[in-house]
XYZ file of C-alpha atoms in Angstrom:
645
model
C 46.063 -161.094 -93.228
C 49.307 -161.873 -95.078
C 47.574 -161.279 -98.425
C 46.582 -157.753 -97.315
C 49.901 -156.807 -95.656
C 52.128 -156.636 -98.752
C 49.706 -154.626 -100.955
C 49.098 -152.278 -98.010
C 52.816 -151.607 -97.599
C 53.167 -150.895 -101.320
C 50.214 -148.479 -101.312
C 51.498 -146.622 -98.195
C 55.015 -146.309 -99.628
C 53.649 -145.008 -102.930
C 51.496 -142.420 -101.166
C 54.455 -141.208 -99.088
C 56.584 -140.868 -102.218
C 53.864 -138.906 -104.061
C 53.370 -136.600 -101.095
C 57.133 -135.957 -100.887
C 57.354 -135.137 -104.591
C 54.361 -132.790 -104.297
C 55.973 -131.043 -101.318
C 59.276 -130.513 -103.118
C 57.692 -129.281 -106.351
C 54.843 -127.126 -105.130
C 55.493 -126.293 -101.464
C 59.256 -126.222 -100.821
C 61.226 -125.458 -103.961
C 64.502 -124.688 -102.169
C 66.089 -127.735 -103.833
C 65.327 -126.103 -107.142
C 68.126 -123.671 -106.347
C 70.681 -126.415 -106.827
C 69.449 -127.168 -110.324
C 69.201 -123.531 -111.423
C 72.897 -122.561 -111.301
C 72.728 -121.247 -114.870
C 69.907 -118.859 -113.998
C 70.740 -118.051 -110.388
C 73.785 -116.361 -108.925
C 74.635 -117.078 -105.310
C 76.466 -114.562 -103.145
C 77.702 -115.378 -99.675
C 78.018 -112.948 -96.814
C 80.824 -114.205 -94.592
C 80.468 -113.464 -90.869
C 83.205 -112.330 -88.561
C 84.751 -115.093 -86.527
C 84.208 -114.950 -82.803
C 86.721 -112.946 -80.784
C 89.164 -114.688 -78.445
C 89.859 -113.366 -74.937
C 92.057 -114.584 -72.099
C 90.799 -115.619 -68.660
C 90.837 -112.003 -67.452
C 88.935 -110.561 -70.418
C 91.972 -109.309 -72.333
C 91.346 -109.293 -76.090
C 93.815 -111.592 -77.847
C 92.398 -112.180 -81.321
C 90.017 -109.900 -83.270
C 89.266 -109.546 -86.991
C 90.257 -107.367 -89.915
C 88.700 -106.893 -93.337
C 90.171 -108.854 -96.209
C 89.259 -109.360 -99.833
C 89.626 -112.367 -102.098
C 89.779 -111.877 -105.852
C 87.366 -114.461 -107.278
C 87.182 -115.709 -110.863
C 84.630 -117.517 -113.004
C 86.830 -118.837 -115.853
C 83.984 -119.122 -118.379
C 83.194 -115.411 -117.964
C 86.764 -114.141 -118.475
C 86.751 -112.390 -121.860
C 88.932 -109.806 -123.586
C 90.940 -108.659 -120.578
C 94.361 -107.033 -120.477
C 96.311 -109.811 -118.760
C 99.490 -107.763 -118.280
C 97.594 -104.881 -116.678
C 95.842 -107.270 -114.293
C 99.167 -108.887 -113.352
C 100.738 -105.483 -112.637
C 97.717 -104.424 -110.624
C 97.816 -107.551 -108.459
C 101.635 -107.752 -108.357
C 101.849 -111.242 -109.861
C 103.727 -112.661 -112.835
C 102.116 -113.822 -116.059
C 103.222 -117.383 -115.264
C 101.476 -117.097 -111.915
C 98.353 -115.803 -113.667
C 98.277 -118.787 -116.007
C 98.745 -121.267 -113.157
C 95.925 -119.719 -111.157
C 93.573 -119.692 -114.137
C 94.384 -123.310 -114.931
C 93.652 -124.324 -111.342
C 90.336 -122.436 -111.416
C 89.287 -124.178 -114.654
C 90.090 -127.575 -113.178
C 87.853 -126.800 -110.207
C 84.997 -125.567 -112.443
C 84.788 -123.360 -115.566
C 81.422 -121.931 -114.499
C 81.696 -121.781 -110.701
C 83.629 -119.104 -108.807
C 86.901 -119.973 -107.123
C 89.596 -117.976 -105.373
C 92.082 -116.433 -107.814
C 94.094 -114.374 -105.303
C 93.327 -114.539 -101.580
C 93.620 -112.173 -98.663
C 94.254 -108.707 -100.137
C 94.478 -105.939 -97.580
C 92.568 -102.679 -97.882
C 95.191 -100.804 -99.881
C 95.730 -103.706 -102.303
C 91.995 -104.082 -102.735
C 91.434 -100.357 -103.320
C 93.797 -100.379 -106.319
C 91.943 -103.330 -107.847
C 88.470 -101.968 -107.083
C 89.096 -98.822 -109.157
C 89.561 -100.900 -112.326
C 87.477 -104.005 -111.634
C 85.030 -103.100 -114.437
C 87.801 -103.739 -116.977
C 88.198 -107.370 -115.946
C 85.080 -109.309 -116.805
C 84.808 -112.608 -114.963
C 86.626 -111.279 -111.902
C 84.983 -109.934 -108.758
C 85.879 -109.595 -105.110
C 84.595 -111.439 -102.056
C 84.840 -109.703 -98.710
C 86.019 -111.894 -95.898
C 87.230 -111.548 -92.335
C 90.811 -112.408 -91.389
C 92.322 -112.607 -87.964
C 93.810 -109.503 -86.392
C 96.168 -110.539 -83.602
C 96.335 -108.121 -80.694
C 99.387 -109.924 -79.283
C 102.583 -111.345 -80.765
C 102.576 -114.544 -78.705
C 100.429 -117.652 -78.262
C 100.611 -118.886 -81.858
C 100.447 -122.541 -80.752
C 97.429 -121.783 -78.565
C 95.427 -119.959 -81.247
C 96.326 -122.002 -84.325
C 95.668 -120.241 -87.641
C 93.132 -119.760 -90.437
C 93.604 -121.297 -93.867
C 91.605 -122.148 -96.964
C 89.652 -125.387 -97.073
C 90.860 -128.058 -99.445
C 88.739 -129.789 -102.079
C 88.487 -132.958 -100.002
C 86.834 -131.086 -97.142
C 84.514 -129.198 -99.520
C 83.292 -132.536 -100.884
C 82.852 -133.948 -97.385
C 81.249 -130.988 -95.588
C 78.443 -129.104 -97.386
C 78.945 -126.016 -95.197
C 82.205 -125.132 -96.949
C 82.767 -123.882 -100.486
C 85.984 -123.407 -102.419
C 87.908 -120.493 -100.950
C 86.241 -120.655 -97.531
C 88.424 -120.317 -94.465
C 88.732 -122.816 -91.642
C 90.613 -123.011 -88.348
C 93.632 -125.268 -88.130
C 95.528 -126.237 -84.983
C 94.925 -124.724 -81.557
C 91.567 -123.366 -80.432
C 90.745 -122.205 -83.970
C 90.433 -125.881 -84.927
C 88.969 -127.187 -81.663
C 86.208 -124.572 -81.604
C 85.765 -124.035 -85.358
C 82.021 -124.713 -85.264
C 81.514 -122.033 -82.620
C 83.993 -119.429 -83.865
C 83.099 -119.523 -87.586
C 79.528 -118.251 -87.273
C 76.889 -118.851 -89.958
C 77.240 -117.641 -93.535
C 74.556 -115.438 -95.032
C 73.297 -116.303 -98.525
C 71.677 -114.164 -101.221
C 70.234 -115.470 -104.503
C 70.030 -113.344 -107.645
C 68.224 -114.025 -110.915
C 70.356 -113.747 -114.094
C 69.321 -113.109 -117.678
C 70.627 -114.862 -120.768
C 73.538 -112.402 -120.876
C 74.578 -113.445 -117.348
C 73.506 -110.094 -115.901
C 71.796 -109.766 -112.535
C 68.144 -108.785 -112.980
C 66.972 -108.903 -109.390
C 66.554 -110.938 -106.269
C 65.431 -114.522 -106.707
C 61.882 -115.167 -105.380
C 61.955 -111.704 -103.769
C 64.624 -112.822 -101.321
C 62.536 -115.628 -99.858
C 65.595 -117.844 -99.462
C 68.083 -115.165 -98.479
C 69.632 -115.474 -95.029
C 71.581 -113.072 -92.834
C 75.130 -113.826 -91.651
C 75.495 -114.576 -87.950
C 78.789 -113.661 -86.269
C 80.708 -116.409 -84.508
C 80.531 -116.732 -80.742
C 83.211 -115.093 -78.616
C 85.246 -117.345 -76.336
C 87.312 -116.831 -73.197
C 90.361 -119.032 -72.796
C 91.775 -120.239 -69.490
C 95.135 -118.792 -70.557
C 96.601 -115.935 -68.536
C 97.938 -113.652 -71.294
C 100.676 -112.080 -69.173
C 101.903 -115.470 -67.942
C 101.881 -116.868 -71.484
C 103.840 -113.891 -72.792
C 106.358 -114.105 -69.960
C 106.877 -117.827 -70.488
C 107.630 -117.296 -74.180
C 110.104 -114.535 -73.316
C 111.934 -116.832 -70.888
C 112.154 -119.535 -73.572
C 113.738 -117.348 -76.255
C 116.872 -119.048 -77.677
C 115.776 -122.328 -76.109
C 113.700 -125.303 -77.151
C 111.127 -127.056 -75.038
C 107.764 -126.584 -73.407
C 106.079 -125.015 -70.393
C 102.634 -126.036 -69.153
C 100.945 -124.389 -66.181
C 97.626 -125.623 -64.747
C 95.266 -124.388 -62.043
C 95.027 -127.529 -59.855
C 91.511 -127.015 -58.494
C 89.936 -126.693 -61.964
C 92.299 -128.196 -64.541
C 92.362 -124.867 -66.401
C 95.515 -124.384 -68.488
C 97.136 -121.105 -67.429
C 100.014 -121.171 -69.917
C 100.941 -123.439 -72.808
C 104.349 -122.484 -74.155
C 106.310 -124.141 -76.914
C 109.715 -122.933 -78.054
C 110.691 -121.802 -80.538
C 107.471 -120.049 -81.437
C 106.509 -117.324 -83.898
C 104.365 -114.214 -84.206
C 100.902 -115.458 -85.259
C 100.466 -112.463 -87.572
C 102.965 -113.884 -90.090
C 100.295 -116.424 -91.062
C 97.868 -113.698 -92.131
C 97.678 -112.019 -95.535
C 99.332 -112.715 -98.875
C 102.599 -113.816 -97.278
C 100.820 -116.480 -95.206
C 101.473 -119.341 -97.614
C 105.178 -118.555 -98.048
C 105.735 -118.122 -94.325
C 103.816 -121.287 -93.487
C 105.910 -123.245 -95.968
C 109.074 -122.071 -94.213
C 107.707 -123.015 -90.787
C 106.394 -126.372 -92.005
C 109.665 -127.448 -93.604
C 111.860 -126.389 -90.685
C 113.007 -129.841 -89.587
C 115.527 -128.415 -87.131
C 113.604 -126.029 -84.855
C 110.108 -127.407 -85.662
C 108.194 -124.222 -84.719
C 104.828 -125.808 -85.635
C 105.521 -128.747 -83.312
C 103.888 -128.053 -79.945
C 106.426 -129.500 -77.548
C 104.129 -128.931 -74.558
C 101.587 -131.392 -75.994
C 103.487 -133.616 -78.404
C 107.053 -134.074 -77.195
C 107.499 -137.346 -75.300
C 110.515 -137.426 -72.998
C 111.774 -139.663 -70.209
C 110.558 -137.627 -67.202
C 113.621 -138.334 -65.075
C 113.596 -137.625 -61.362
C 110.111 -136.016 -61.131
C 108.778 -139.517 -61.736
C 110.211 -140.522 -58.345
C 107.165 -138.804 -56.840
C 104.926 -141.502 -58.327
C 107.389 -144.297 -57.507
C 107.254 -143.272 -53.859
C 103.463 -142.914 -53.759
C 102.917 -146.366 -55.274
C 105.375 -147.944 -52.832
C 103.515 -146.303 -49.925
C 100.157 -147.478 -51.268
C 101.423 -151.034 -51.724
C 102.751 -151.029 -48.152
C 106.308 -151.999 -49.046
C 107.728 -148.812 -47.449
C 106.597 -146.222 -44.955
C 107.854 -142.742 -44.106
C 110.604 -144.190 -41.919
C 111.860 -147.024 -44.130
C 115.583 -146.463 -44.586
C 117.955 -147.357 -47.412
C 121.696 -146.748 -47.259
C 123.169 -144.834 -50.173
C 126.864 -144.983 -51.082
C 126.806 -142.482 -53.926
C 125.278 -145.260 -55.969
C 123.264 -148.447 -55.796
C 124.573 -151.874 -56.855
C 122.262 -154.723 -57.733
C 122.114 -157.995 -59.675
C 124.110 -158.659 -62.835
C 126.718 -156.107 -61.853
C 124.701 -153.091 -62.944
C 125.182 -149.799 -61.167
C 122.935 -146.768 -60.671
C 124.585 -143.458 -59.894
C 123.112 -141.355 -57.104
C 123.175 -137.805 -55.730
C 123.004 -138.740 -52.074
C 125.087 -140.413 -49.385
C 124.165 -142.142 -46.163
C 120.763 -143.200 -44.829
C 117.690 -142.033 -46.754
C 114.009 -142.134 -45.886
C 111.138 -140.792 -47.991
C 111.618 -137.196 -46.863
C 115.297 -136.672 -47.604
C 115.068 -139.172 -50.449
C 112.816 -136.691 -52.233
C 114.709 -133.480 -51.538
C 118.086 -135.116 -52.262
C 116.621 -136.974 -55.262
C 118.196 -140.235 -54.073
C 118.227 -142.893 -56.790
C 119.064 -145.574 -54.221
C 115.891 -144.936 -52.221
C 113.489 -145.017 -55.154
C 115.161 -147.896 -56.976
C 114.878 -149.932 -53.767
C 111.242 -148.898 -53.220
C 110.400 -149.813 -56.810
C 111.994 -153.263 -56.604
C 110.148 -153.966 -53.351
C 106.904 -153.032 -55.111
C 107.590 -155.450 -57.977
C 108.945 -158.182 -55.681
C 105.846 -158.012 -53.480
C 104.090 -160.346 -55.903
C 105.286 -163.794 -57.004
C 104.890 -163.029 -60.697
C 106.724 -159.971 -62.081
C 104.147 -159.689 -64.906
C 101.304 -159.309 -62.420
C 103.360 -156.961 -60.250
C 104.263 -154.599 -63.061
C 100.575 -154.422 -64.074
C 99.637 -153.444 -60.507
C 102.300 -150.735 -60.590
C 101.260 -149.621 -64.091
C 97.594 -149.286 -63.126
C 98.499 -147.058 -60.186
C 100.552 -144.806 -62.474
C 97.851 -144.671 -65.153
C 95.324 -143.457 -62.589
C 97.174 -140.111 -62.823
C 96.081 -139.821 -66.466
C 99.403 -141.058 -67.811
C 100.070 -143.440 -70.678
C 96.893 -142.351 -72.462
C 95.356 -139.435 -74.336
C 94.235 -136.981 -71.694
C 91.072 -135.742 -73.416
C 91.863 -132.031 -73.321
C 90.247 -129.673 -75.832
C 93.156 -129.176 -78.189
C 93.444 -131.085 -81.456
C 96.868 -132.621 -80.920
C 98.559 -134.754 -78.311
C 100.514 -137.886 -77.493
C 99.879 -140.706 -75.016
C 103.358 -141.003 -73.600
C 104.177 -144.494 -72.340
C 103.675 -146.321 -69.075
C 104.947 -149.902 -69.525
C 103.039 -152.968 -68.387
C 103.465 -156.717 -68.692
C 102.582 -156.622 -72.417
C 105.488 -154.218 -72.947
C 108.013 -156.624 -71.452
C 106.556 -159.707 -73.109
C 107.350 -158.003 -76.414
C 110.838 -156.948 -75.303
C 111.642 -160.284 -73.649
C 109.607 -162.908 -75.561
C 111.519 -165.697 -73.812
C 110.867 -164.277 -70.344
C 113.574 -163.978 -67.711
C 112.961 -160.345 -66.786
C 112.396 -159.245 -63.177
C 112.562 -156.149 -60.984
C 116.281 -155.592 -61.502
C 115.806 -155.707 -65.268
C 113.287 -152.843 -65.327
C 114.467 -150.821 -62.324
C 115.218 -147.770 -64.507
C 111.467 -147.094 -64.471
C 111.859 -146.089 -60.835
C 113.695 -142.898 -61.754
C 111.749 -141.971 -64.870
C 114.001 -143.673 -67.388
C 113.573 -147.107 -68.957
C 110.378 -147.332 -71.002
C 108.614 -144.418 -69.292
C 107.708 -141.434 -71.488
C 105.672 -138.332 -70.607
C 104.716 -135.070 -72.260
C 105.092 -131.729 -70.438
C 101.297 -131.413 -70.047
C 101.232 -134.842 -68.403
C 103.989 -133.755 -66.033
C 102.046 -130.600 -65.149
C 98.863 -132.616 -64.584
C 100.804 -135.037 -62.379
C 101.859 -132.118 -60.169
C 98.322 -130.728 -60.123
C 97.151 -134.141 -58.895
C 99.759 -134.200 -56.127
C 98.840 -130.620 -55.180
C 95.197 -131.744 -54.877
C 96.257 -134.756 -52.778
C 94.915 -137.339 -55.169
C 92.538 -135.963 -57.784
C 92.592 -133.948 -60.976
C 90.306 -132.451 -63.600
C 90.972 -133.012 -67.296
C 93.169 -130.105 -68.443
C 91.308 -127.727 -70.747
C 91.815 -124.367 -72.417
C 88.219 -123.126 -72.730
C 86.865 -121.100 -69.825
C 83.679 -119.571 -71.161
C 81.571 -119.529 -74.348
C 78.729 -117.060 -74.424
C 75.458 -118.957 -74.687
C 77.049 -122.393 -74.300
C 77.900 -124.729 -71.446
C 81.406 -126.094 -71.049
C 81.700 -129.830 -71.668
C 80.966 -131.610 -68.387
C 84.023 -133.836 -68.832
C 86.082 -130.823 -67.758
C 84.238 -130.618 -64.429
C 84.378 -134.353 -63.693
C 86.771 -135.272 -60.896
C 89.277 -138.076 -61.519
C 90.556 -139.773 -58.352
C 93.797 -141.760 -58.285
C 94.300 -145.174 -56.710
C 96.609 -143.674 -54.068
C 95.041 -142.948 -50.674
C 94.979 -139.274 -49.689
C 97.010 -139.887 -46.509
C 100.144 -140.722 -48.528
C 100.316 -137.349 -50.268
C 101.119 -135.245 -47.222
C 104.551 -136.816 -46.498
C 105.368 -136.587 -50.203
C 104.379 -132.903 -50.301
C 106.539 -132.275 -47.233
C 109.551 -133.681 -49.082
C 108.758 -131.629 -52.195
C 108.548 -128.503 -50.054
C 112.036 -129.121 -48.707
C 113.422 -129.482 -52.229
C 113.313 -125.668 -52.096
C 114.503 -125.405 -48.494
C 117.120 -128.129 -48.074
C 117.554 -129.842 -51.391
C 118.362 -129.520 -55.067
C 116.414 -126.261 -55.609
C 117.420 -124.371 -52.457
C 118.960 -121.567 -54.546
C 115.627 -120.972 -56.317
C 113.491 -119.920 -53.335
C 111.163 -116.941 -53.644
C 110.666 -115.120 -50.339
C 107.100 -115.287 -49.129
C 105.967 -118.077 -51.472
C 105.975 -121.687 -50.302
C 106.858 -123.699 -53.403
C 106.940 -127.483 -53.683
C 109.056 -128.772 -56.541
C 111.286 -131.442 -58.004
C 114.332 -131.192 -60.239
C 115.033 -133.640 -63.014
C 117.227 -134.452 -65.973
C 116.563 -136.701 -68.934
C 119.225 -138.398 -70.991
C 119.398 -137.072 -74.538
C 120.646 -139.023 -77.538
C 120.653 -137.984 -81.196
C 122.013 -139.187 -84.499
C 124.820 -136.963 -85.745
C 126.504 -137.883 -89.021
C 124.902 -141.303 -88.796
C 126.207 -142.021 -85.294
C 124.192 -142.155 -82.069
C 125.718 -139.658 -79.675
C 124.767 -138.545 -76.190
C 124.156 -134.815 -75.996
C 123.650 -132.534 -73.043
C 120.758 -133.722 -70.863
C 117.311 -132.142 -70.983
C 116.542 -129.882 -68.010
C 113.242 -130.686 -66.244
C 111.440 -129.115 -63.324
C 107.967 -129.585 -61.849
C 106.399 -127.536 -59.076
C 103.233 -126.194 -57.478
C 102.509 -123.278 -55.172
C 101.544 -122.238 -52.617
C 102.085 -125.390 -50.584
C 98.722 -124.896 -48.898
C 95.757 -124.196 -51.182
C 97.813 -124.400 -54.430
C 96.928 -121.985 -57.241
C 99.358 -123.149 -59.925
C 101.086 -126.383 -60.949
C 103.771 -126.208 -63.599
C 106.138 -128.343 -65.651
C 109.113 -127.067 -67.640
C 111.298 -129.007 -70.029
C 114.257 -127.349 -71.752
C 116.022 -129.442 -74.366
C 119.802 -129.681 -73.843
C 119.423 -127.536 -70.724
C 121.435 -129.773 -68.397
C 120.639 -130.187 -64.701
C 117.041 -129.408 -63.702
C 117.948 -126.561 -61.349
C 120.092 -124.806 -63.962
C 117.467 -123.559 -66.434
C 114.081 -125.273 -65.947
C 114.099 -124.652 -62.174
C 114.629 -120.861 -62.356
C 111.914 -120.631 -65.031
C 109.502 -122.420 -62.667
C 110.217 -120.000 -59.819
C 109.842 -116.984 -62.100
C 106.586 -118.216 -63.658
C 105.083 -118.991 -60.254
C 105.971 -115.565 -58.868
C 104.693 -113.854 -62.025
C 101.330 -115.576 -61.704
C 100.864 -115.153 -57.969
C 102.299 -111.634 -57.565
C 102.212 -110.140 -61.087
C 105.797 -108.973 -60.528
C 109.298 -110.403 -60.148
C 111.596 -110.046 -57.136
C 114.140 -112.680 -58.236
C 115.533 -110.381 -60.914
C 118.856 -112.213 -60.664
C 117.210 -115.389 -61.954
C 115.293 -113.456 -64.575
C 118.396 -111.761 -65.952
C 120.289 -115.053 -66.091
C 117.515 -116.900 -67.931
C 116.785 -114.090 -70.390
C 120.494 -113.966 -71.263
C 120.887 -117.734 -71.606
C 121.074 -119.021 -75.168
C 121.298 -122.690 -76.094
C 121.608 -122.048 -79.818
C 125.193 -123.331 -79.701
C 123.916 -126.688 -78.432
C 121.254 -126.862 -81.119
C 123.692 -125.895 -83.876
C 125.357 -129.299 -83.425
C 122.138 -130.877 -84.725
C 122.087 -129.096 -88.070
C 123.175 -125.468 -88.219
C 120.812 -122.599 -88.960
C 117.136 -123.560 -88.763
C 114.630 -122.387 -91.359
C 112.784 -120.248 -88.837
C 115.971 -118.323 -88.094
C 116.589 -117.922 -91.805
C 113.039 -116.593 -92.159
C 113.656 -113.947 -89.535
C 116.954 -112.936 -91.097
C 115.259 -112.568 -94.502
C 112.460 -110.492 -93.011
C 114.927 -108.275 -91.159
C 116.965 -107.825 -94.347
C 113.784 -107.043 -96.289
C 112.781 -104.385 -93.807
C 116.244 -102.826 -93.836
C 116.087 -102.548 -97.607
C 112.430 -101.403 -97.504
C 111.407 -104.003 -100.053
C 108.140 -105.089 -98.430
C 106.189 -104.374 -95.305
C 106.218 -107.810 -93.680
C 105.412 -108.398 -89.995
C 108.407 -109.497 -87.934
C 108.016 -112.834 -86.097
C 108.400 -112.938 -82.350
C 111.361 -115.323 -82.471
C 114.553 -113.748 -81.211
C 117.766 -115.663 -81.778
C 121.423 -115.331 -80.999
C 122.976 -116.231 -84.344
C 126.535 -115.576 -83.146
C 126.602 -119.096 -81.674
C 125.431 -120.811 -84.849
C 127.798 -122.835 -87.035
């Protein structure tokens, strides 16, 4: 049997190889196309990308015709270089650089010489294209933004790089691809399928007809349309409220995890990254190290959450049984504990859970936290118990939403403190700052919003996501999978009662909206920065979290405004306005609206480095328009430059 096995395997393998060769040579000769580049010309028909709509069917992103000037360096012969440069409005030096780059890519394959001409620019070139042998145009589809907001949500379209072309056979040099936002997350769905046509060439490189009578030609298929969970009007309003400020706003529908608004500030008009000015404008945005307009603060910025974290401190203490609704701690405008350290406080007198929440009493939550840690003999074990409770809210980890960027934040555990204190000796008093959202705790605005959605749902959440509907496709089931926290449902009701009275009796009583029951929590986060090489404390970040209505919540929201001060000063009013805008589609608290729209923090930000590049970009564009030099779209950023240094 063994003597027969080896020869049999060799014979079978040889037969399979012969059959495969026969199939490729006589049955399927599609691979022959790759070896016939000298005799075959390939033309691609690029489909339109799928349209993007908001949750209510409002069109946000469509398409517009664009034309790339392509070049095959080997075919460029006897052309008037100066005339071509004048026609395309480029310098001779620019021409030489572009030709050199094309030759490096391939002397005989087409590559993009000048991308993204609009119709008028293309028309001028088309009239004289016959004079420039080796050049031709490739029609493509560029984005046409129907709105001037949501740049961080959409992302943008750019050319693929050579590394990606080598890695992914779908893309060729000059092809466009989505970057950042939903354009990147849903690239495979939005891009569609390219059509391909093959043409036979003669020895003079002239087309003489379709190859194999079009047997291998394919038709372009348009990309699928998508509906986002974003509410366009809420997104627009949030960006208006954040003009002349820096920070992030994230709003979530608690019952579904759908992201209603994702605001980062400062932002920009997405249309400035379309057309021939795209590269220059992107360079300005990319190198703006002061305002960081491409940095999505709602997803990426990690901050100490401050007082909103007291919600979780209280819930864990209730779950661990170290306090109940009636447990009382005495506050003397501060809380003293071991080693002479002192924690300032807003309150005075006896505090239980209810008034501890609406007065934001540091004493109450520091005491509850230390009781939680001291419940167990070993602080390392205790802090892991606490940490696991907190992480059940989706914190301290990547959340799994359908956007290409994010940060984990930080929820400390015993490993954290073993690194900080390798010789041991730490205990509850050492790490008590965690109780009030300071210490080693870090959260992003989307994590804060998801935390409030979880509280609104009394103990569960769905992974936040920005896709609502894709025609012909099912939404990933991970977005409809319920995540339940380790905190029993019965402990949420007393916490929600305290959050409700933040608006009635506590730190946000001036922010009430008649007829809407809002539950919320103010917060501030300490803010340090290096200025002239020295670490200085700047004005605190303003934080506010909320959900509404109290019963059957429809929206949970988190706002963080850098250098905004106390939570009820700027972030709090924005929360009330956003909630009313979403629930009523109108604003009755026009006093809050006027104050926020007229508030500029540019003076605060100027201390960190003067005029940012994005402000300079707007000033240049405005100057250009005044002098009628070029027709360039104006970005959405509005700034008060009178307060800049």
